[in-house]
PDB file of C-alpha atoms in Angstrom:
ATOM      1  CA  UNK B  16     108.820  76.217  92.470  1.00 42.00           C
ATOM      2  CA  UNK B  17     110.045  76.659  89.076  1.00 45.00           C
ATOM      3  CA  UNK B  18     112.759  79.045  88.114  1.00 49.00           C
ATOM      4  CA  UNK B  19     111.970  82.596  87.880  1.00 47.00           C
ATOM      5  CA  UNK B  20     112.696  84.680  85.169  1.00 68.00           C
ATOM      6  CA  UNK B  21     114.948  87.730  85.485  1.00 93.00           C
ATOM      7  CA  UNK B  22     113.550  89.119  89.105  1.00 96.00           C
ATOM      8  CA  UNK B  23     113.230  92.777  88.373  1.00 97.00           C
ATOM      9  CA  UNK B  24     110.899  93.801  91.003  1.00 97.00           C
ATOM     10  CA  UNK B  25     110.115  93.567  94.370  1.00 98.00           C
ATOM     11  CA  UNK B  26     106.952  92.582  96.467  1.00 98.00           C
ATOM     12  CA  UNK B  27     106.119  94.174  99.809  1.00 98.00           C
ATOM     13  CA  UNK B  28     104.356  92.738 102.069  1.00 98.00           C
ATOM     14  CA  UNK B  29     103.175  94.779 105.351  1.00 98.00           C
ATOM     15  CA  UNK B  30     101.083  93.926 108.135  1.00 97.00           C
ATOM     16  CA  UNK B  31      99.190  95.904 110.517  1.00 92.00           C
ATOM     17  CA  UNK B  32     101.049  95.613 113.855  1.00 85.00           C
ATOM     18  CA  UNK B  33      98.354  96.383 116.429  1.00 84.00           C
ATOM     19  CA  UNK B  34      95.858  93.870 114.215  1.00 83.00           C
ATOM     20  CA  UNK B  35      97.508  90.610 113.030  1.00 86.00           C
ATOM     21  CA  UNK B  36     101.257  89.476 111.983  1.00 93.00           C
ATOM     22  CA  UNK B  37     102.583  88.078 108.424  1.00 96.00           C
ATOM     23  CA  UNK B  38     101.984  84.452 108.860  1.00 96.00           C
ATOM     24  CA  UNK B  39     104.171  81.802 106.706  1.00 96.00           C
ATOM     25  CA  UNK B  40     100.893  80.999 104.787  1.00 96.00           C
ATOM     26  CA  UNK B  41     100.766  84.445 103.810  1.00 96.00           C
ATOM     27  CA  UNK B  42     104.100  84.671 102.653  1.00 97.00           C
ATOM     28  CA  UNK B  43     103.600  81.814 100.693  1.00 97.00           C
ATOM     29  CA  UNK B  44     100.511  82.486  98.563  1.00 96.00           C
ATOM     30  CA  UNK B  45     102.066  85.915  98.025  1.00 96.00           C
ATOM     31  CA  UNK B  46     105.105  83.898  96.768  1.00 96.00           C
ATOM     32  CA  UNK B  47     103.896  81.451  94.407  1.00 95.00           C
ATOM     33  CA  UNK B  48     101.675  84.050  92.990  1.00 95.00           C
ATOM     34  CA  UNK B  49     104.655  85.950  91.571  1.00 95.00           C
ATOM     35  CA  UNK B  50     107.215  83.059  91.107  1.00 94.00           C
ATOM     36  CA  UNK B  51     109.366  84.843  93.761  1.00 95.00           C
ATOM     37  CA  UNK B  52     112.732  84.317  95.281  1.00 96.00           C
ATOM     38  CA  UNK B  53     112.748  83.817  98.913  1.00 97.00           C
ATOM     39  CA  UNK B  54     111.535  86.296 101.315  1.00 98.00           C
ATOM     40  CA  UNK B  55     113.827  88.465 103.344  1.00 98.00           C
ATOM     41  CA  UNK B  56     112.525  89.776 106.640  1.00 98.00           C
ATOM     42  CA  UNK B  57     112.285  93.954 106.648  1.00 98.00           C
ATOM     43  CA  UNK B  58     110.566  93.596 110.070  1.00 97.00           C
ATOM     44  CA  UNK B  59     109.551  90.298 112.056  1.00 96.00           C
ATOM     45  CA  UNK B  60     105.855  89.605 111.671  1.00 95.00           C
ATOM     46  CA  UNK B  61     105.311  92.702 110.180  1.00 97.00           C
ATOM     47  CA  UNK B  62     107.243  93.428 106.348  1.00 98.00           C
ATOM     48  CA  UNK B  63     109.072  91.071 104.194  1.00 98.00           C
ATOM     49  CA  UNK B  64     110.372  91.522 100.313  1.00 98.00           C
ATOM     50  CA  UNK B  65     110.225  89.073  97.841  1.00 98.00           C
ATOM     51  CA  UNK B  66     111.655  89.671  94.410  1.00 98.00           C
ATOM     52  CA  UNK B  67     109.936  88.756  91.457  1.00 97.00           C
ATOM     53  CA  UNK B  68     109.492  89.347  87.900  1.00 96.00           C
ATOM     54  CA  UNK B  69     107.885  92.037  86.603  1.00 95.00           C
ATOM     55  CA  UNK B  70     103.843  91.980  87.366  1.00 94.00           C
ATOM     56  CA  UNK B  71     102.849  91.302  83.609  1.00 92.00           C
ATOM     57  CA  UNK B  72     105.034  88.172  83.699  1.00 89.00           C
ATOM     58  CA  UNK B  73     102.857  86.759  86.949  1.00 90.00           C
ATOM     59  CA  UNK B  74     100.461  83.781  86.633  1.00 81.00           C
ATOM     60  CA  UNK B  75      97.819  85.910  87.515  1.00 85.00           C
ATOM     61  CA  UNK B  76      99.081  89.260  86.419  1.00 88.00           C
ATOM     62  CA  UNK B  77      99.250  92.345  88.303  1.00 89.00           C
ATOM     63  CA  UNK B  78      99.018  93.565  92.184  1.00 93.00           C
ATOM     64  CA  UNK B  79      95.418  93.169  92.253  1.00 92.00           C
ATOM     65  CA  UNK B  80      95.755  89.436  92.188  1.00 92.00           C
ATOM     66  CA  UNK B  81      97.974  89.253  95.294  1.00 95.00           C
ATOM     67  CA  UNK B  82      95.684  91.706  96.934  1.00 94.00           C
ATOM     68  CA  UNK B  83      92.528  89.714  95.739  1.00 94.00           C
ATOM     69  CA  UNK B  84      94.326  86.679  97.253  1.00 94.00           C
ATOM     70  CA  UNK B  85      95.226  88.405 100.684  1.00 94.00           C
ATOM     71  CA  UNK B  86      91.992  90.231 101.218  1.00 91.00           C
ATOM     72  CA  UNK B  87      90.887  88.492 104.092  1.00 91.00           C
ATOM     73  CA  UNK B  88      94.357  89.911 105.780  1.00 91.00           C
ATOM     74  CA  UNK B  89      94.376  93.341 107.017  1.00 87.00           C
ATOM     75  CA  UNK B  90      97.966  93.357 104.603  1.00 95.00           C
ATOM     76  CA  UNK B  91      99.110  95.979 102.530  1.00 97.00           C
ATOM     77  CA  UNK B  92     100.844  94.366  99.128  1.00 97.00           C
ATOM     78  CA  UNK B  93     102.764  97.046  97.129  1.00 98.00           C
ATOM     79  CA  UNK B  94     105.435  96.277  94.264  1.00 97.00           C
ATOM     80  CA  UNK B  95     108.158  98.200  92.869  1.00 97.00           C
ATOM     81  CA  UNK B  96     111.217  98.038  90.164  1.00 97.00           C
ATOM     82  CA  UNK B  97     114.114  96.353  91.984  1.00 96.00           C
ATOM     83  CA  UNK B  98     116.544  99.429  91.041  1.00 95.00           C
ATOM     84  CA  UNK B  99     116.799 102.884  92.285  1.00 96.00           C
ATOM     85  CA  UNK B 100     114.419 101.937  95.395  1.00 97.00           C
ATOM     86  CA  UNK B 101     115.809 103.947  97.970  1.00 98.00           C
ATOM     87  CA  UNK B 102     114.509 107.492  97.131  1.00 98.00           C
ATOM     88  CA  UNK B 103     116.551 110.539  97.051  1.00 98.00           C
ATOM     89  CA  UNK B 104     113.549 113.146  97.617  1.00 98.00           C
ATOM     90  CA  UNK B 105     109.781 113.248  99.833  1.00 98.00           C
ATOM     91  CA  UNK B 106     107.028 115.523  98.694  1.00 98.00           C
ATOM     92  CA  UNK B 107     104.162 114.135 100.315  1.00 98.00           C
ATOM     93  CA  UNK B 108     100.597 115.960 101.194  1.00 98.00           C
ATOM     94  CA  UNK B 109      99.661 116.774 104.794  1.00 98.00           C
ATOM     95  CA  UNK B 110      96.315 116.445 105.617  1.00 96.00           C
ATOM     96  CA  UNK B 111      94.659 112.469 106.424  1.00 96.00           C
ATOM     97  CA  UNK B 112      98.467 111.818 105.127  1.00 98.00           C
ATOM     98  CA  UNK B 113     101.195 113.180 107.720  1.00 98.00           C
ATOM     99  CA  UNK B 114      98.620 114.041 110.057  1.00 98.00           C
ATOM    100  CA  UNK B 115      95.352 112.058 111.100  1.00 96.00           C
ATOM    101  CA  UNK B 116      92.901 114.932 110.132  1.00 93.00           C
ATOM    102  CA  UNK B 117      91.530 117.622 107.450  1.00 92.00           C
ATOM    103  CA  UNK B 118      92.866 121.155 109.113  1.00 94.00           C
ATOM    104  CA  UNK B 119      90.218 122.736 107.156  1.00 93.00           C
ATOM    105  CA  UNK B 120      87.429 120.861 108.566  1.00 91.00           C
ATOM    106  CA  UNK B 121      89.110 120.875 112.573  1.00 93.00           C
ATOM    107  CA  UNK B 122      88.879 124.760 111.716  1.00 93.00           C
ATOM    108  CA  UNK B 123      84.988 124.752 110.716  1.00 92.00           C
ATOM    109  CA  UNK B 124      84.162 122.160 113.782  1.00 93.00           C
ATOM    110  CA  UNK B 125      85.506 124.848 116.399  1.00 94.00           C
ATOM    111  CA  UNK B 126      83.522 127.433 114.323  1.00 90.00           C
ATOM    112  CA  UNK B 127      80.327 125.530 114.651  1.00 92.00           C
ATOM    113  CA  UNK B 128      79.836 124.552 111.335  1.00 89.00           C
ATOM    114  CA  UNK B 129      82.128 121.289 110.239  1.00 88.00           C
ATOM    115  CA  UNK B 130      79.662 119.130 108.130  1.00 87.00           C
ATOM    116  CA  UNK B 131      78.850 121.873 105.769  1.00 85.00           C
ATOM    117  CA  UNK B 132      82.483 122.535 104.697  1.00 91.00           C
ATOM    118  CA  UNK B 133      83.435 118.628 105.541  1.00 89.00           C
ATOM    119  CA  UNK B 134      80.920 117.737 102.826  1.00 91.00           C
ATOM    120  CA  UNK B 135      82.612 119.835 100.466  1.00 92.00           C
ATOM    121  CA  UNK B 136      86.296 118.898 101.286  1.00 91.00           C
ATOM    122  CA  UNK B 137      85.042 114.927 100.854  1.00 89.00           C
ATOM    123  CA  UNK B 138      84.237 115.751  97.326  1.00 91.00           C
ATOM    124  CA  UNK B 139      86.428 117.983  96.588  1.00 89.00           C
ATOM    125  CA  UNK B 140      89.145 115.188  98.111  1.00 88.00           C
ATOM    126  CA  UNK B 141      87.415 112.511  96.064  1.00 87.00           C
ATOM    127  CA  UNK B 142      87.689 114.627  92.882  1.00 87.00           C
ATOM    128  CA  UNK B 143      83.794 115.238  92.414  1.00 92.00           C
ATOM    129  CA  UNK B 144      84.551 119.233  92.642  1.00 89.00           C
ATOM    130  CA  UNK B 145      87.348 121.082  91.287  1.00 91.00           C
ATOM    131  CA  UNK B 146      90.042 122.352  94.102  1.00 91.00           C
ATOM    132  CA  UNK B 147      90.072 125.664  93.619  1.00 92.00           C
ATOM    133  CA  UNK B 148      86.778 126.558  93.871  1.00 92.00           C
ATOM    134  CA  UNK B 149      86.236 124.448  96.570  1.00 92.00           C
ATOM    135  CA  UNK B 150      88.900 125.460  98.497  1.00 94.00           C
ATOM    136  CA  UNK B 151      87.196 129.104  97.940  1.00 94.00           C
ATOM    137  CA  UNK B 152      83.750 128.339  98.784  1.00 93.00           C
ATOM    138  CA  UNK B 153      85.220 126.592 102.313  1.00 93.00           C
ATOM    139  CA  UNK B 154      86.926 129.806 103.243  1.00 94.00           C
ATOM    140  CA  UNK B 155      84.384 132.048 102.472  1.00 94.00           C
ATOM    141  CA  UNK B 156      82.260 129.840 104.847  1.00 92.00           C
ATOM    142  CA  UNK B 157      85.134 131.168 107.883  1.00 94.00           C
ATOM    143  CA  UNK B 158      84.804 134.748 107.119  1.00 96.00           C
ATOM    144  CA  UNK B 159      84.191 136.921 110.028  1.00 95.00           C
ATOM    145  CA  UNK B 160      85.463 134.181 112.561  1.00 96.00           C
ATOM    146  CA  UNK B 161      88.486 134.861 114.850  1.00 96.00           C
ATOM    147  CA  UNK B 162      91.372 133.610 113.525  1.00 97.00           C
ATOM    148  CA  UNK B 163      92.288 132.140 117.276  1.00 97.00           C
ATOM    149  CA  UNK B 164      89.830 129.197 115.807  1.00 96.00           C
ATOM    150  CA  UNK B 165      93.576 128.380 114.128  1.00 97.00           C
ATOM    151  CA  UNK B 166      95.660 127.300 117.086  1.00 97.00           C
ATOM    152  CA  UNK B 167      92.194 125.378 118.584  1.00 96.00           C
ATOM    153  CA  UNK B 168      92.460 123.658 115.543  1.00 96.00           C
ATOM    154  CA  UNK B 169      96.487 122.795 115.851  1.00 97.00           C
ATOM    155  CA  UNK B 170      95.302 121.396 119.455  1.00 96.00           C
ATOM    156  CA  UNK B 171      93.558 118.711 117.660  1.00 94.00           C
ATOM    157  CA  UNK B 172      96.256 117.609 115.498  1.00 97.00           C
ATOM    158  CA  UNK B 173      97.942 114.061 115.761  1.00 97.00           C
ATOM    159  CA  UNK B 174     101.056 113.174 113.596  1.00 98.00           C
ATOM    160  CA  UNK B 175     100.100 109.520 111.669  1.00 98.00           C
ATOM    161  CA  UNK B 176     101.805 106.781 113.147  1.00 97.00           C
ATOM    162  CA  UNK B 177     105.403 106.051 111.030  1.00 97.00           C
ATOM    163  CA  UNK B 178     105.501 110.241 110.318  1.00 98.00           C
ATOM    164  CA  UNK B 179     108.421 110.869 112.088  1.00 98.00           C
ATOM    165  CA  UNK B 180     110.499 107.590 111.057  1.00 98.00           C
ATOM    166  CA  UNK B 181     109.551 108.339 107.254  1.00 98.00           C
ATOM    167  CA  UNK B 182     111.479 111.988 107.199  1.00 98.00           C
ATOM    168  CA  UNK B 183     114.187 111.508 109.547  1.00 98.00           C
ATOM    169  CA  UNK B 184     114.743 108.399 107.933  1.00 98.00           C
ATOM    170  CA  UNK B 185     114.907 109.712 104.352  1.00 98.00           C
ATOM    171  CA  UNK B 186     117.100 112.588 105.526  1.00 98.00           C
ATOM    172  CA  UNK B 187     119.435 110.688 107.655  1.00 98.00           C
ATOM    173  CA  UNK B 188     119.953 108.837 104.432  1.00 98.00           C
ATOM    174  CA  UNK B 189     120.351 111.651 102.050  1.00 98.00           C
ATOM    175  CA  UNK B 190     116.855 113.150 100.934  1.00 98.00           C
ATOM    176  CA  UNK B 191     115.511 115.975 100.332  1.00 98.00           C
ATOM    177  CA  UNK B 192     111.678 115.913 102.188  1.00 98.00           C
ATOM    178  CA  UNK B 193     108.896 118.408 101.222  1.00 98.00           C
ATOM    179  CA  UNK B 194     105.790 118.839 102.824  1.00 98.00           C
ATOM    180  CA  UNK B 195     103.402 120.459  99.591  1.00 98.00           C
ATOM    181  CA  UNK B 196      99.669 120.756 100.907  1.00 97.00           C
ATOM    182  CA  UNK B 197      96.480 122.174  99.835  1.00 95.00           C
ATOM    183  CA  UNK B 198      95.746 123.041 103.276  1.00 95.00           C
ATOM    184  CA  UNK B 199      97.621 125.865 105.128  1.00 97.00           C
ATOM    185  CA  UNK B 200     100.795 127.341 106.170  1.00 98.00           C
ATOM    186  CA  UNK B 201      99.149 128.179 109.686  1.00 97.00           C
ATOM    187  CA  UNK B 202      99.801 123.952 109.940  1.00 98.00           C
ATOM    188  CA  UNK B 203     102.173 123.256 107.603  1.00 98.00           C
ATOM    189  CA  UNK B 204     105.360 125.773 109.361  1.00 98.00           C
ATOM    190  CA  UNK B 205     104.133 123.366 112.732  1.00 98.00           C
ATOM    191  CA  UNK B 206     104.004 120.012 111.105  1.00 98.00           C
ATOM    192  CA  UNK B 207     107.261 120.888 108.900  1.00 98.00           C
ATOM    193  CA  UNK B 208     109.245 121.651 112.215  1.00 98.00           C
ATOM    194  CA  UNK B 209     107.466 118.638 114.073  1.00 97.00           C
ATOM    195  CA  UNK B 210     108.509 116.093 111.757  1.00 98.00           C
ATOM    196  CA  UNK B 211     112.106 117.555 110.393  1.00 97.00           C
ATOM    197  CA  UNK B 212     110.900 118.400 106.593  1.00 98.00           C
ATOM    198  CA  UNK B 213     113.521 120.558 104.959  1.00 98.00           C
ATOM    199  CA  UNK B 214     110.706 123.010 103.224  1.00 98.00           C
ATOM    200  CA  UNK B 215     106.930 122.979 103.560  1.00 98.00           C
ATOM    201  CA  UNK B 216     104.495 125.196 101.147  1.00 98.00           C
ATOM    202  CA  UNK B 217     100.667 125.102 101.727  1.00 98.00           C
ATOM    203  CA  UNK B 218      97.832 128.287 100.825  1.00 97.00           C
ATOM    204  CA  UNK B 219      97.404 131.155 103.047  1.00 97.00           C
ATOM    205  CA  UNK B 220      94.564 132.105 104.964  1.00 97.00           C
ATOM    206  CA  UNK B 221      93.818 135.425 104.959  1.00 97.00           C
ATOM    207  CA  UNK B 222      93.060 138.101 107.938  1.00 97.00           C
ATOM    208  CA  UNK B 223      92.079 141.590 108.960  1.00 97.00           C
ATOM    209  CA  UNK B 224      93.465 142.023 112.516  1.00 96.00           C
ATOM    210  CA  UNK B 225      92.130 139.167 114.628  1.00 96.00           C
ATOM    211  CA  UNK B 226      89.497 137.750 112.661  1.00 97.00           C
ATOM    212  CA  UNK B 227      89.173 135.935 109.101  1.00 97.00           C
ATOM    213  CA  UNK B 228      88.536 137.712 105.904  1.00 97.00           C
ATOM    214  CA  UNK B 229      87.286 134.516 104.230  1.00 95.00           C
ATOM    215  CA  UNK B 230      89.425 134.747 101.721  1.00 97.00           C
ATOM    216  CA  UNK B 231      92.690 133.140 100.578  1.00 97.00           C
ATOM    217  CA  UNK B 232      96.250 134.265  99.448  1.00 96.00           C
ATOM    218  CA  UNK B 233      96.829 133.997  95.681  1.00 94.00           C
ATOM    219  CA  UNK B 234      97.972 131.922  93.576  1.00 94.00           C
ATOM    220  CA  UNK B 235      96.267 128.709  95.236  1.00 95.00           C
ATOM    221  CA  UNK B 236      98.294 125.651  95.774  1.00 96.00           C
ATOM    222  CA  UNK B 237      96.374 123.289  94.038  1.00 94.00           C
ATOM    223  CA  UNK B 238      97.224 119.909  92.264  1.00 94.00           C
ATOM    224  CA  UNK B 239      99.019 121.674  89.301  1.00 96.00           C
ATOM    225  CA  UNK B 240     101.566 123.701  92.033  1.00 97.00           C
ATOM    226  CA  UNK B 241     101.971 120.269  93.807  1.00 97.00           C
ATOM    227  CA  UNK B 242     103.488 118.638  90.670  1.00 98.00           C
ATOM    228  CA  UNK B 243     105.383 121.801  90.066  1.00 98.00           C
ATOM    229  CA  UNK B 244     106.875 121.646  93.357  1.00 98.00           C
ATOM    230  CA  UNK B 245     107.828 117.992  93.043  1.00 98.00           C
ATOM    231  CA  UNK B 246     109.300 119.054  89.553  1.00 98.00           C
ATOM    232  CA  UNK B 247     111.605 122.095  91.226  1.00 98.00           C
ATOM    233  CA  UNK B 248     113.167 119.759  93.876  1.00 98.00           C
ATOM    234  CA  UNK B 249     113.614 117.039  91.240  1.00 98.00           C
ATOM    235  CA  UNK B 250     115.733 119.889  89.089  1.00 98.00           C
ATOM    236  CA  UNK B 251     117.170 121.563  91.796  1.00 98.00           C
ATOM    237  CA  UNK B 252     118.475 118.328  93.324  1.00 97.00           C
ATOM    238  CA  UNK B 253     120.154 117.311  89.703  1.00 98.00           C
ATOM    239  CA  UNK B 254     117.876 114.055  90.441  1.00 98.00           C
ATOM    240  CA  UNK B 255     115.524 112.361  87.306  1.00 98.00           C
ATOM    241  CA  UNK B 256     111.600 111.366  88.258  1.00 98.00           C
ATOM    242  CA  UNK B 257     112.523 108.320  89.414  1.00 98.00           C
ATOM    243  CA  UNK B 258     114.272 109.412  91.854  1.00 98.00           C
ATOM    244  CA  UNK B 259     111.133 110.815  93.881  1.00 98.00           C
ATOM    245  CA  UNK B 260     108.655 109.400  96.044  1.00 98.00           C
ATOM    246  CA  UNK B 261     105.470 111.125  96.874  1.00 98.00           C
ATOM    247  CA  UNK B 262     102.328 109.720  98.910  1.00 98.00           C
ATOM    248  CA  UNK B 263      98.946 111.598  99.343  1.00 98.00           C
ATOM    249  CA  UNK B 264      95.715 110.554  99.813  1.00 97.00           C
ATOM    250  CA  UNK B 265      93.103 113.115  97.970  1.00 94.00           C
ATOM    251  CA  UNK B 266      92.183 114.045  93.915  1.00 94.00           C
ATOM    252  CA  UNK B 267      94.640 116.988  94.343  1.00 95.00           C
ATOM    253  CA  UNK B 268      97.786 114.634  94.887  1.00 97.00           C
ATOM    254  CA  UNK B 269      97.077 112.419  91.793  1.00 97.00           C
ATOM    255  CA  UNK B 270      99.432 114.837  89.524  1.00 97.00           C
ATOM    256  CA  UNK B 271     102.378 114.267  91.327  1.00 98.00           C
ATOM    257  CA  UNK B 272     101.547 110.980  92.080  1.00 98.00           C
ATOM    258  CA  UNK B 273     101.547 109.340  88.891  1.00 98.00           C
ATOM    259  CA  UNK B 274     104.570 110.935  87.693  1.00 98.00           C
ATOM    260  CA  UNK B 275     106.876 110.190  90.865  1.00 98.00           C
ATOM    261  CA  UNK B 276     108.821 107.164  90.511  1.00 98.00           C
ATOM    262  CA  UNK B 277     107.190 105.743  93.532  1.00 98.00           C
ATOM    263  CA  UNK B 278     103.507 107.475  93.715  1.00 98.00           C
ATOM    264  CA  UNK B 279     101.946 105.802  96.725  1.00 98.00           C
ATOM    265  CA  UNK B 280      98.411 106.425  97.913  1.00 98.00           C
ATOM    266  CA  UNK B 281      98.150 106.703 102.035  1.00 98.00           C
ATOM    267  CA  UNK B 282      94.807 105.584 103.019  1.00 98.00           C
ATOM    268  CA  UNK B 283      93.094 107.203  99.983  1.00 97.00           C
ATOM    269  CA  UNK B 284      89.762 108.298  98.249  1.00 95.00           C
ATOM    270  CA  UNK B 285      88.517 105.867  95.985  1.00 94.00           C
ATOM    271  CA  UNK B 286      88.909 108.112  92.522  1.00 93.00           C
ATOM    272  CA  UNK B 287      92.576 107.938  93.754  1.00 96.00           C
ATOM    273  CA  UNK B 288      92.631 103.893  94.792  1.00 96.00           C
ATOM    274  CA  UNK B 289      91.152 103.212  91.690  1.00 94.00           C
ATOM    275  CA  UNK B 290      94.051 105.432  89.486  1.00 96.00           C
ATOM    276  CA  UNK B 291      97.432 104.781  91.294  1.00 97.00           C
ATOM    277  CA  UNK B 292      98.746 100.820  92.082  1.00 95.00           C
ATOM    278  CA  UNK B 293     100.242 101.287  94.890  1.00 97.00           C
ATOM    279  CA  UNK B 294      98.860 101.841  98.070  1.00 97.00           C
ATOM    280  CA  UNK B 295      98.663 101.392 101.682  1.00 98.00           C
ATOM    281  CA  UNK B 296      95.204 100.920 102.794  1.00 97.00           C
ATOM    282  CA  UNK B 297      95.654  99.217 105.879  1.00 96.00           C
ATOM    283  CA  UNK B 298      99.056 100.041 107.729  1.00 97.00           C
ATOM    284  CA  UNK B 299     101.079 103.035 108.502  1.00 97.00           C
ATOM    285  CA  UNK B 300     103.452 105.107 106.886  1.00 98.00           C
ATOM    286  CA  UNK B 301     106.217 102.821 107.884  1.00 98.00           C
ATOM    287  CA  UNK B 302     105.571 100.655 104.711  1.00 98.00           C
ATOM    288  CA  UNK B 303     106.894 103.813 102.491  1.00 98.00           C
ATOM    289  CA  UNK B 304     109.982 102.870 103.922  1.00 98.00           C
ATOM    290  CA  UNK B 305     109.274  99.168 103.535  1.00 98.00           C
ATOM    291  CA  UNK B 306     108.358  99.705 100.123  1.00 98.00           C
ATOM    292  CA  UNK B 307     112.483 101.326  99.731  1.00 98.00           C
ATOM    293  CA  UNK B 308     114.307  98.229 101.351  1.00 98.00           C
ATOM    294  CA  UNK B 309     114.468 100.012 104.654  1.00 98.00           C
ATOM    295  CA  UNK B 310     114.196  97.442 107.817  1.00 98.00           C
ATOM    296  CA  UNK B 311     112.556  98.340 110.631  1.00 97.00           C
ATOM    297  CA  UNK B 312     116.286  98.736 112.696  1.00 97.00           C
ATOM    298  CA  UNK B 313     117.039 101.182 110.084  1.00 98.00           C
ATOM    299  CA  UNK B 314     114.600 103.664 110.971  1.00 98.00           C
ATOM    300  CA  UNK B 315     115.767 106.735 112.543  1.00 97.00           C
ATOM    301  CA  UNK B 316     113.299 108.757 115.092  1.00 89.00           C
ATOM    302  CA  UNK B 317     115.498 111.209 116.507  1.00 83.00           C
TER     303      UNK B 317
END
């Protein structure tokens, strides 16, 4: 292989554990792609890192290509600058992103009418409604209904594999994690305490007694309140932008996620695939801390 230029970045390479394993071949298509140095082993048969040169600079530029080249592969490729890797603050989104399922629409099954408001939250999520309004005409759908329809709901929800190891990871080493959703603080309080987030904000649902007024607390944590979350935390930590990592998988995320210095979409709608580079697609949210240099022996769970 020839010599590389000045090796400024760094390729990820992650496979899904439970599916296949990073094979040599792999490795090596990844490698000549982006006239990398030799790969260094985050976890065996799972995530390596290669450094390279910036993505412009490839033969075939951009992460696209590697993908493209890999897409046989259940393998999630992500890149990122060489410096500052290791982020010093987590906002990341809650719903089909720290947990398996939309809250909203677990809430509307019990209540007998999920694919009405699960058709709405899959545009909404995709960016083909606004939020707001949305998020309104969803609740409205509830009113009336016993708000015990809540902790049914909680029953049904199931922390995403590589949750735990991403917080008490980032916090063991010095972050500040925030869990910002769009959903509600009903789930968010449980998840936050589950998974060892230092602050969680999310909408409020409304009632009268026992039962649902259909209506929700304002002002609405939208996609404009997400980004001005992830802006507080950057000031009030004295950190810059680059500094931050945020991950989300819906329309409502994409305004924190492209200003974060590492915006990565979790198993996300296409409008937001087709917007923001990096993205895991395939594996779990172990590769966030992949994608920072972490090896797998580094991860903390407890």
């Amino acid at each position: 292989m020839p010599d590389s230029p000045s090796l400024t970045h760094t390729l990820v390479l992650v496979a899904t554990r439970d599916a296949t394993s990073l094979t040599p071949v792999d490795i090596q298509v990844a490698r000549d792609l982006v006239r990398g140095a030799a790969p260094v082993t985050l976890s065996e048969g799972e995530a390596v890192e290669i450094a390279c040169p910036a993505p412009e600079t490839w033969d075939s530029p951009g992460i696209g290509s590697v993908r493209a080249a890999l897409a046989e592969r259940a393998l999630d490729v992500l890149v990122t600058p060489a410096h500052n890797r290791r982020k010093r603050l987590l906002v990341a989104d809650m719903d089909s992103t720290i947990v398996n399922c939309e809250t909203l629409d677990d809430i509307a099954a019990h209540a007998g009418i999920g694919e009405k408001i699960a058709e709405i939250t899959r545009r909404s999520m995709n960016g083909e409604i606004e939020f707001e309004s949305a998020l309104h005409e969803r609740v409205a759908l509830l009113a009336g209904r016993p708000v015990s329809l809540l902790e049914r709901a909680w029953q049904d929800v199931k922390l995403n594999t590589g949750a735990l190891e991403l917080v008490r990871t980032m916090r063991a080493n010095g972050a500040r994690t925030a869990l910002v959703s769009g959903g509600f603080t009903f789930f968010t309080r449980k998840v936050a305490a589950r998974c060892g987030f230092d602050e969680n904000h999310a909408n409020t649902l409304l009632t009268r007694g026992d039962t649902l007024t259909g209506r929700v607390g304002e002002p609405i944590l939208g996609p404009d309140a997400k980004l001005a979350h992830l802006k507080r935390l950057v000031k009030e930590e004295m950190l810059d932008m680059d500094d931050a990592m945020a991950t989300g998988d819906g329309a409502n995320d994409l305004a924190m996620l492209r200003v974060a210095g590492a915006g990565i979409a979790f198993h996300a709608k296409p409008a937001v695939r087709r917007e923001i580079g990096n993205q895991v697609n395939h594996t779990t949210l172990r590769t966030l801390l992949f994608a920072q240099g972490y090896r797998a022996d580094e991860f903390v769970t407890v």
